[in-house]
Amino acid sequence: MRSMKKYLALAAALCLCLLILTGCTGSQTASYTMQDVVTANSAYQLLDGHQSLLLQIQDNTRAQPQVTVYIDQDLACYVDGSSVEVFSDGSFASSYSCVDGAYQGSLYFGSYLTGVQNSFSYLTLDVQTIMSEQPESAEREGDLLVVHTKGSVQSYPVQYEDWPFDTTITSTYWLDPETLRLHKGETRANFPDGSSEVVISFQVEYDLPIPAEAQALMDRRSSAPAQRTVTVVLDAGTETETTGSITLPDNEPVTAYFDNQDKYSLYADPEFTQPYERIQQGDVTIYLKKN
């Protein structure tokens, strides 16, 4: 989960950071605010009229540069060269993943759940971490509006903190001039010595099937001869009690992500008399009590 969450924040931050977008549509000039672009590129809007959305990303700063993010009305997934994570409960409160060959389930509460939901709500834009790029120019290319922007390296994620101070970042985005939906984009680093390199590029596609790696992971989970259900009760016995559960193959672990983990104790019973001992077989309910 941590790698997925970290990467989505990076991808979203780089995709589009326009304060005002101005383009020529025929004989008319149209101006768009950042809020217009954000609204147009929410997952809800992007899926309107489509069965699925597939975001293909090439991030040349990563050891695993090719990343796929997929979402439809029922599930969402993240795939790269070493990990696959599938969210299939509709609320993103749980996921099943394979990272470097190790399988596990995950449950998300509090800010962790909110973070996952936000990541998949704005696949091409992160409204919380939008950075300041300045529009340089815009022109029509066929049926699309092409927008060019410029920014400084100081505005970008920590992955670039070792670059020279006066490195500039230029980006090009291809949008539908009427709907403002992103079709593709490219971000390039321009170094003081005159050299440059493509940092990240992406393309948005619609109505494609779930990635094969994610489908295989789901099939493995559903076809396991023995399964277990793990339930976590957070703030058990209080007004803020929250319950999450996941079913997965037996003998596989489940990790719960919640705020202030060091302030909780884990119990095997709702009366808090039996400390919980890690169990990876059979159904189990874990009660979390704040100390």
Short mmCIF file of C-alpha atoms in Angstrom, two decimals:
data_model
loop_
_atom_site.label_atom_id
_atom_site.label_comp_id
_atom_site.label_asym_id
_atom_site.label_seq_id
_atom_site.Cartn_x
_atom_site.Cartn_y
_atom_site.Cartn_z
CA MET A 1 0.00 0.00 0.00
CA ARG A 2 2.73 2.49 0.86
CA SER A 3 4.36 2.25 -2.56
CA MET A 4 1.02 2.60 -4.32
CA LYS A 5 -0.03 5.57 -2.23
CA LYS A 6 3.31 7.32 -2.64
CA TYR A 7 3.31 6.79 -6.37
CA LEU A 8 -0.27 7.95 -6.97
CA ALA A 9 0.48 11.17 -5.14
CA LEU A 10 3.48 11.71 -7.41
CA ALA A 11 1.62 10.89 -10.60
CA ALA A 12 -1.31 13.08 -9.66
CA ALA A 13 0.93 15.98 -8.75
CA LEU A 14 2.72 15.89 -12.08
CA CYS A 15 -0.26 15.47 -14.34
CA LEU A 16 -1.61 19.01 -14.43
CA CYS A 17 -0.94 22.12 -12.38
CA LEU A 18 -2.61 24.91 -14.31
CA LEU A 19 -3.88 28.02 -12.62
CA ILE A 20 -5.57 29.29 -15.79
CA LEU A 21 -5.76 27.55 -19.13
CA THR A 22 -6.43 29.54 -22.27
CA GLY A 23 -6.92 27.99 -25.67
CA CYS A 24 -8.30 28.82 -29.07
CA THR A 25 -11.39 26.93 -30.20
CA GLY A 26 -12.15 27.93 -33.77
CA SER A 27 -12.81 31.66 -33.86
CA GLN A 28 -13.50 31.84 -30.14
CA THR A 29 -11.09 32.03 -27.24
CA ALA A 30 -11.96 29.93 -24.19
CA SER A 31 -10.54 30.34 -20.70
CA TYR A 32 -10.63 27.58 -18.10
CA THR A 33 -9.88 27.77 -14.41
CA MET A 34 -8.01 25.11 -12.49
CA GLN A 35 -11.25 24.14 -10.77
CA ASP A 36 -12.82 23.45 -14.17
CA VAL A 37 -9.99 21.06 -15.04
CA VAL A 38 -10.06 19.38 -11.62
CA THR A 39 -13.80 18.77 -11.85
CA ALA A 40 -13.57 17.43 -15.40
CA ASN A 41 -10.87 14.91 -14.44
CA SER A 42 -12.44 13.36 -11.37
CA ALA A 43 -12.89 9.60 -11.65
CA TYR A 44 -16.66 10.14 -11.45
CA GLN A 45 -16.62 12.40 -14.50
CA LEU A 46 -14.09 10.33 -16.42
CA LEU A 47 -16.19 7.17 -16.01
CA ASP A 48 -19.38 8.92 -17.12
CA GLY A 49 -20.39 7.06 -20.26
CA HIS A 50 -17.52 4.56 -20.00
CA GLN A 51 -17.19 1.09 -18.49
CA SER A 52 -13.63 1.59 -17.26
CA LEU A 53 -10.66 3.93 -17.11
CA LEU A 54 -7.06 2.85 -17.60
CA LEU A 55 -4.14 5.16 -16.80
CA GLN A 56 -0.85 3.98 -18.32
CA ILE A 57 2.17 5.75 -16.82
CA GLN A 58 5.86 5.71 -17.64
CA ASP A 59 7.78 7.14 -14.66
CA ASN A 60 11.49 7.16 -15.45
CA THR A 61 12.47 8.07 -11.88
CA ARG A 62 11.35 4.65 -10.57
CA ALA A 63 13.06 1.28 -10.58
CA GLN A 64 9.78 -0.07 -11.97
CA PRO A 65 8.93 2.68 -14.46
CA GLN A 66 5.77 1.22 -16.01
CA VAL A 67 2.67 1.66 -13.89
CA THR A 68 -0.98 0.93 -14.63
CA VAL A 69 -3.91 2.28 -12.65
CA TYR A 70 -7.36 0.88 -13.48
CA ILE A 71 -10.80 1.73 -12.16
CA ASP A 72 -14.36 0.78 -13.04
CA GLN A 73 -17.70 0.91 -11.24
CA ASP A 74 -16.85 -2.14 -9.10
CA LEU A 75 -13.14 -2.18 -8.41
CA ALA A 76 -9.82 -0.44 -8.77
CA CYS A 77 -6.26 -1.71 -9.04
CA TYR A 78 -2.64 -0.65 -9.20
CA VAL A 79 -0.02 -2.64 -11.11
CA ASP A 80 3.71 -2.20 -11.55
CA GLY A 81 6.60 -4.56 -12.18
CA SER A 82 6.77 -5.85 -8.60
CA SER A 83 3.30 -5.38 -7.13
CA VAL A 84 -0.39 -5.75 -7.83
CA GLU A 85 -3.06 -4.38 -5.50
CA VAL A 86 -6.81 -4.77 -6.04
CA PHE A 87 -9.55 -2.88 -4.21
CA SER A 88 -12.86 -4.64 -4.79
CA ASP A 89 -15.16 -3.71 -1.90
CA GLY A 90 -16.46 -0.48 -3.42
CA SER A 91 -15.34 1.74 -0.54
CA PHE A 92 -11.56 1.13 -0.83
CA ALA A 93 -11.57 0.02 2.81
CA SER A 94 -9.79 -3.22 1.96
CA SER A 95 -7.45 -4.63 -0.66
CA TYR A 96 -5.71 -7.82 -1.66
CA SER A 97 -2.17 -7.56 -2.99
CA CYS A 98 0.94 -9.34 -4.12
CA VAL A 99 4.22 -7.52 -3.55
CA ASP A 100 7.46 -9.19 -4.60
CA GLY A 101 5.69 -12.56 -4.56
CA ALA A 102 4.18 -12.16 -1.08
CA TYR A 103 0.37 -12.14 -0.77
CA GLN A 104 -1.58 -10.24 1.88
CA GLY A 105 -4.79 -8.45 2.66
CA SER A 106 -5.03 -4.88 3.93
CA LEU A 107 -7.66 -2.94 5.87
CA TYR A 108 -7.73 0.86 5.88
CA PHE A 109 -9.16 3.19 8.50
CA GLY A 110 -9.12 6.93 9.19
CA SER A 111 -6.66 9.01 7.18
CA TYR A 112 -5.33 5.90 5.44
CA LEU A 113 -8.77 5.17 4.01
CA THR A 114 -9.27 8.80 3.06
CA GLY A 115 -5.89 8.82 1.31
CA VAL A 116 -6.75 5.78 -0.80
CA GLN A 117 -10.18 7.15 -1.68
CA ASN A 118 -8.71 10.50 -2.72
CA SER A 119 -6.01 8.82 -4.81
CA PHE A 120 -8.57 6.96 -6.87
CA SER A 121 -11.03 9.88 -6.96
CA TYR A 122 -8.58 12.05 -8.91
CA LEU A 123 -6.38 9.74 -10.93
CA THR A 124 -4.90 12.54 -13.02
CA LEU A 125 -5.11 15.37 -10.47
CA ASP A 126 -4.41 15.63 -6.77
CA VAL A 127 -6.28 18.69 -5.54
CA GLN A 128 -4.43 18.59 -2.21
CA THR A 129 -0.90 18.69 -3.62
CA ILE A 130 -1.37 20.67 -6.80
CA MET A 131 1.78 22.62 -7.57
CA SER A 132 2.28 25.89 -9.30
CA GLU A 133 3.04 25.61 -13.00
CA GLN A 134 2.69 28.61 -15.25
CA PRO A 135 0.88 28.22 -18.60
CA GLU A 136 3.25 29.10 -21.43
CA SER A 137 1.14 28.51 -24.54
CA ALA A 138 -1.78 26.56 -25.94
CA GLU A 139 -2.71 25.51 -29.45
CA ARG A 140 -5.00 23.15 -31.27
CA GLU A 141 -3.71 19.82 -32.57
CA GLY A 142 -6.46 18.11 -34.50
CA ASP A 143 -9.41 17.71 -32.16
CA LEU A 144 -7.36 18.28 -29.00
CA LEU A 145 -6.12 21.31 -27.09
CA VAL A 146 -2.39 21.13 -26.39
CA VAL A 147 -1.20 23.05 -23.33
CA HIS A 148 2.42 23.81 -22.42
CA THR A 149 3.45 24.79 -18.89
CA LYS A 150 6.66 25.64 -17.03
CA GLY A 151 7.69 25.27 -13.39
CA SER A 152 10.72 25.18 -11.10
CA VAL A 153 12.19 22.07 -9.55
CA GLN A 154 11.58 23.49 -6.05
CA SER A 155 7.85 22.95 -6.53
CA TYR A 156 8.15 19.24 -7.22
CA PRO A 157 8.36 16.07 -5.12
CA VAL A 158 11.36 14.95 -3.11
CA GLN A 159 12.41 12.61 -5.94
CA TYR A 160 13.91 15.70 -7.60
CA GLU A 161 15.60 17.32 -4.64
CA ASP A 162 19.08 16.34 -5.89
CA TRP A 163 18.64 18.10 -9.20
CA PRO A 164 20.36 21.47 -9.78
CA PHE A 165 18.51 24.39 -8.22
CA ASP A 166 17.84 26.11 -11.54
CA THR A 167 16.39 23.04 -13.26
CA THR A 168 13.10 23.86 -14.97
CA ILE A 169 10.16 21.53 -15.54
CA THR A 170 8.13 21.79 -18.72
CA SER A 171 4.98 19.82 -19.37
CA THR A 172 2.69 19.24 -22.30
CA TYR A 173 -0.91 18.12 -21.90
CA TRP A 174 -3.44 17.01 -24.50
CA LEU A 175 -7.03 17.77 -23.49
CA ASP A 176 -10.45 17.69 -25.04
CA PRO A 177 -11.23 21.39 -25.54
CA GLU A 178 -14.91 20.90 -24.69
CA THR A 179 -14.84 18.45 -21.79
CA LEU A 180 -11.31 19.32 -20.52
CA ARG A 181 -10.62 15.62 -20.06
CA LEU A 182 -6.96 14.67 -20.25
CA HIS A 183 -5.92 12.27 -23.00
CA LYS A 184 -2.18 12.18 -22.42
CA GLY A 185 0.70 14.19 -21.01
CA GLU A 186 4.46 14.45 -20.75
CA THR A 187 6.71 16.14 -18.19
CA ARG A 188 10.33 16.96 -19.00
CA ALA A 189 13.24 18.13 -16.81
CA ASN A 190 15.48 20.76 -18.42
CA PHE A 191 18.91 20.99 -16.78
CA PRO A 192 21.26 24.03 -16.62
CA ASP A 193 23.79 22.36 -18.95
CA GLY A 194 21.24 22.34 -21.75
CA SER A 195 20.32 18.66 -21.50
CA SER A 196 16.81 17.43 -20.82
CA GLU A 197 14.98 14.20 -20.13
CA VAL A 198 11.40 12.98 -19.99
CA VAL A 199 10.50 12.39 -16.36
CA ILE A 200 7.01 11.04 -16.68
CA SER A 201 4.42 10.46 -19.37
CA PHE A 202 0.91 9.11 -19.22
CA GLN A 203 -2.03 8.15 -21.38
CA VAL A 204 -5.70 7.74 -20.47
CA GLU A 205 -7.74 5.00 -22.17
CA TYR A 206 -11.34 3.90 -21.79
CA ASP A 207 -13.46 0.73 -21.90
CA LEU A 208 -10.55 -1.68 -21.61
CA PRO A 209 -10.65 -4.90 -19.53
CA ILE A 210 -9.04 -5.19 -16.14
CA PRO A 211 -5.25 -5.74 -16.40
CA ALA A 212 -4.33 -9.41 -16.65
CA GLU A 213 -2.17 -9.28 -13.52
CA ALA A 214 -5.06 -7.95 -11.45
CA GLN A 215 -7.49 -10.49 -12.88
CA ALA A 216 -5.07 -13.31 -12.04
CA LEU A 217 -4.78 -12.02 -8.47
CA MET A 218 -8.57 -11.92 -8.09
CA ASP A 219 -8.91 -15.42 -9.52
CA ARG A 220 -6.29 -16.72 -7.09
CA ARG A 221 -8.13 -15.20 -4.18
CA SER A 222 -11.56 -16.52 -5.15
CA SER A 223 -10.42 -20.03 -6.08
CA ALA A 224 -8.45 -20.80 -2.92
CA PRO A 225 -9.68 -24.13 -1.49
CA ALA A 226 -9.62 -22.73 2.06
CA GLN A 227 -10.34 -19.15 3.01
CA ARG A 228 -10.40 -17.06 6.13
CA THR A 229 -12.15 -13.85 7.13
CA VAL A 230 -10.25 -11.36 9.24
CA THR A 231 -12.26 -8.69 11.03
CA VAL A 232 -10.78 -5.67 12.79
CA VAL A 233 -12.86 -3.64 15.23
CA LEU A 234 -11.25 -0.24 15.77
CA ASP A 235 -12.12 1.72 18.94
CA ALA A 236 -14.15 -1.26 20.08
CA GLY A 237 -16.93 -0.47 22.54
CA THR A 238 -16.91 3.29 21.90
CA GLU A 239 -19.11 5.68 19.95
CA THR A 240 -16.48 5.79 17.19
CA GLU A 241 -16.29 2.02 16.77
CA THR A 242 -15.49 1.07 13.17
CA THR A 243 -15.39 -2.43 11.71
CA GLY A 244 -13.54 -3.67 8.66
CA SER A 245 -13.17 -7.18 7.30
CA ILE A 246 -11.62 -9.04 4.39
CA THR A 247 -11.80 -12.61 3.11
CA LEU A 248 -8.66 -14.11 1.61
CA PRO A 249 -6.89 -17.47 1.25
CA ASP A 250 -6.12 -19.21 4.51
CA ASN A 251 -2.62 -18.80 5.96
CA GLU A 252 -2.19 -15.34 4.44
CA PRO A 253 -1.64 -12.27 6.63
CA VAL A 254 -3.72 -9.13 6.95
CA THR A 255 -2.32 -5.70 7.84
CA ALA A 256 -4.53 -2.97 9.29
CA TYR A 257 -3.59 0.65 8.62
CA PHE A 258 -4.96 3.15 11.13
CA ASP A 259 -3.94 6.38 12.81
CA ASN A 260 -1.93 6.48 16.06
CA GLN A 261 -1.13 2.77 15.97
CA ASP A 262 1.21 3.02 18.94
CA LYS A 263 -1.70 4.12 21.14
CA TYR A 264 -3.72 0.93 20.70
CA SER A 265 -3.66 -2.54 22.22
CA LEU A 266 -4.97 -5.61 20.40
CA TYR A 267 -7.32 -8.12 21.99
CA ALA A 268 -8.96 -11.38 20.93
CA ASP A 269 -12.23 -10.70 22.79
CA PRO A 270 -14.58 -7.70 23.12
CA GLU A 271 -14.10 -7.67 26.90
CA PHE A 272 -10.37 -6.94 26.41
CA THR A 273 -9.25 -9.81 28.63
CA GLN A 274 -7.25 -11.83 26.09
CA PRO A 275 -4.34 -10.13 24.31
CA TYR A 276 -4.34 -10.95 20.61
CA GLU A 277 -1.63 -13.27 19.34
CA ARG A 278 -0.94 -13.31 15.62
CA ILE A 279 -3.01 -15.99 13.90
CA GLN A 280 -2.86 -16.76 10.17
CA GLN A 281 -5.30 -19.65 10.05
CA GLY A 282 -9.08 -19.59 10.23
CA ASP A 283 -11.48 -16.75 10.89
CA VAL A 284 -10.43 -14.20 13.46
CA THR A 285 -11.75 -10.97 14.96
CA ILE A 286 -9.33 -8.47 16.47
CA TYR A 287 -10.51 -5.80 18.87
CA LEU A 288 -8.44 -2.63 19.06
CA LYS A 289 -8.68 -0.58 22.24
CA LYS A 290 -7.04 2.79 22.68
CA ASN A 291 -4.73 2.81 25.70
#
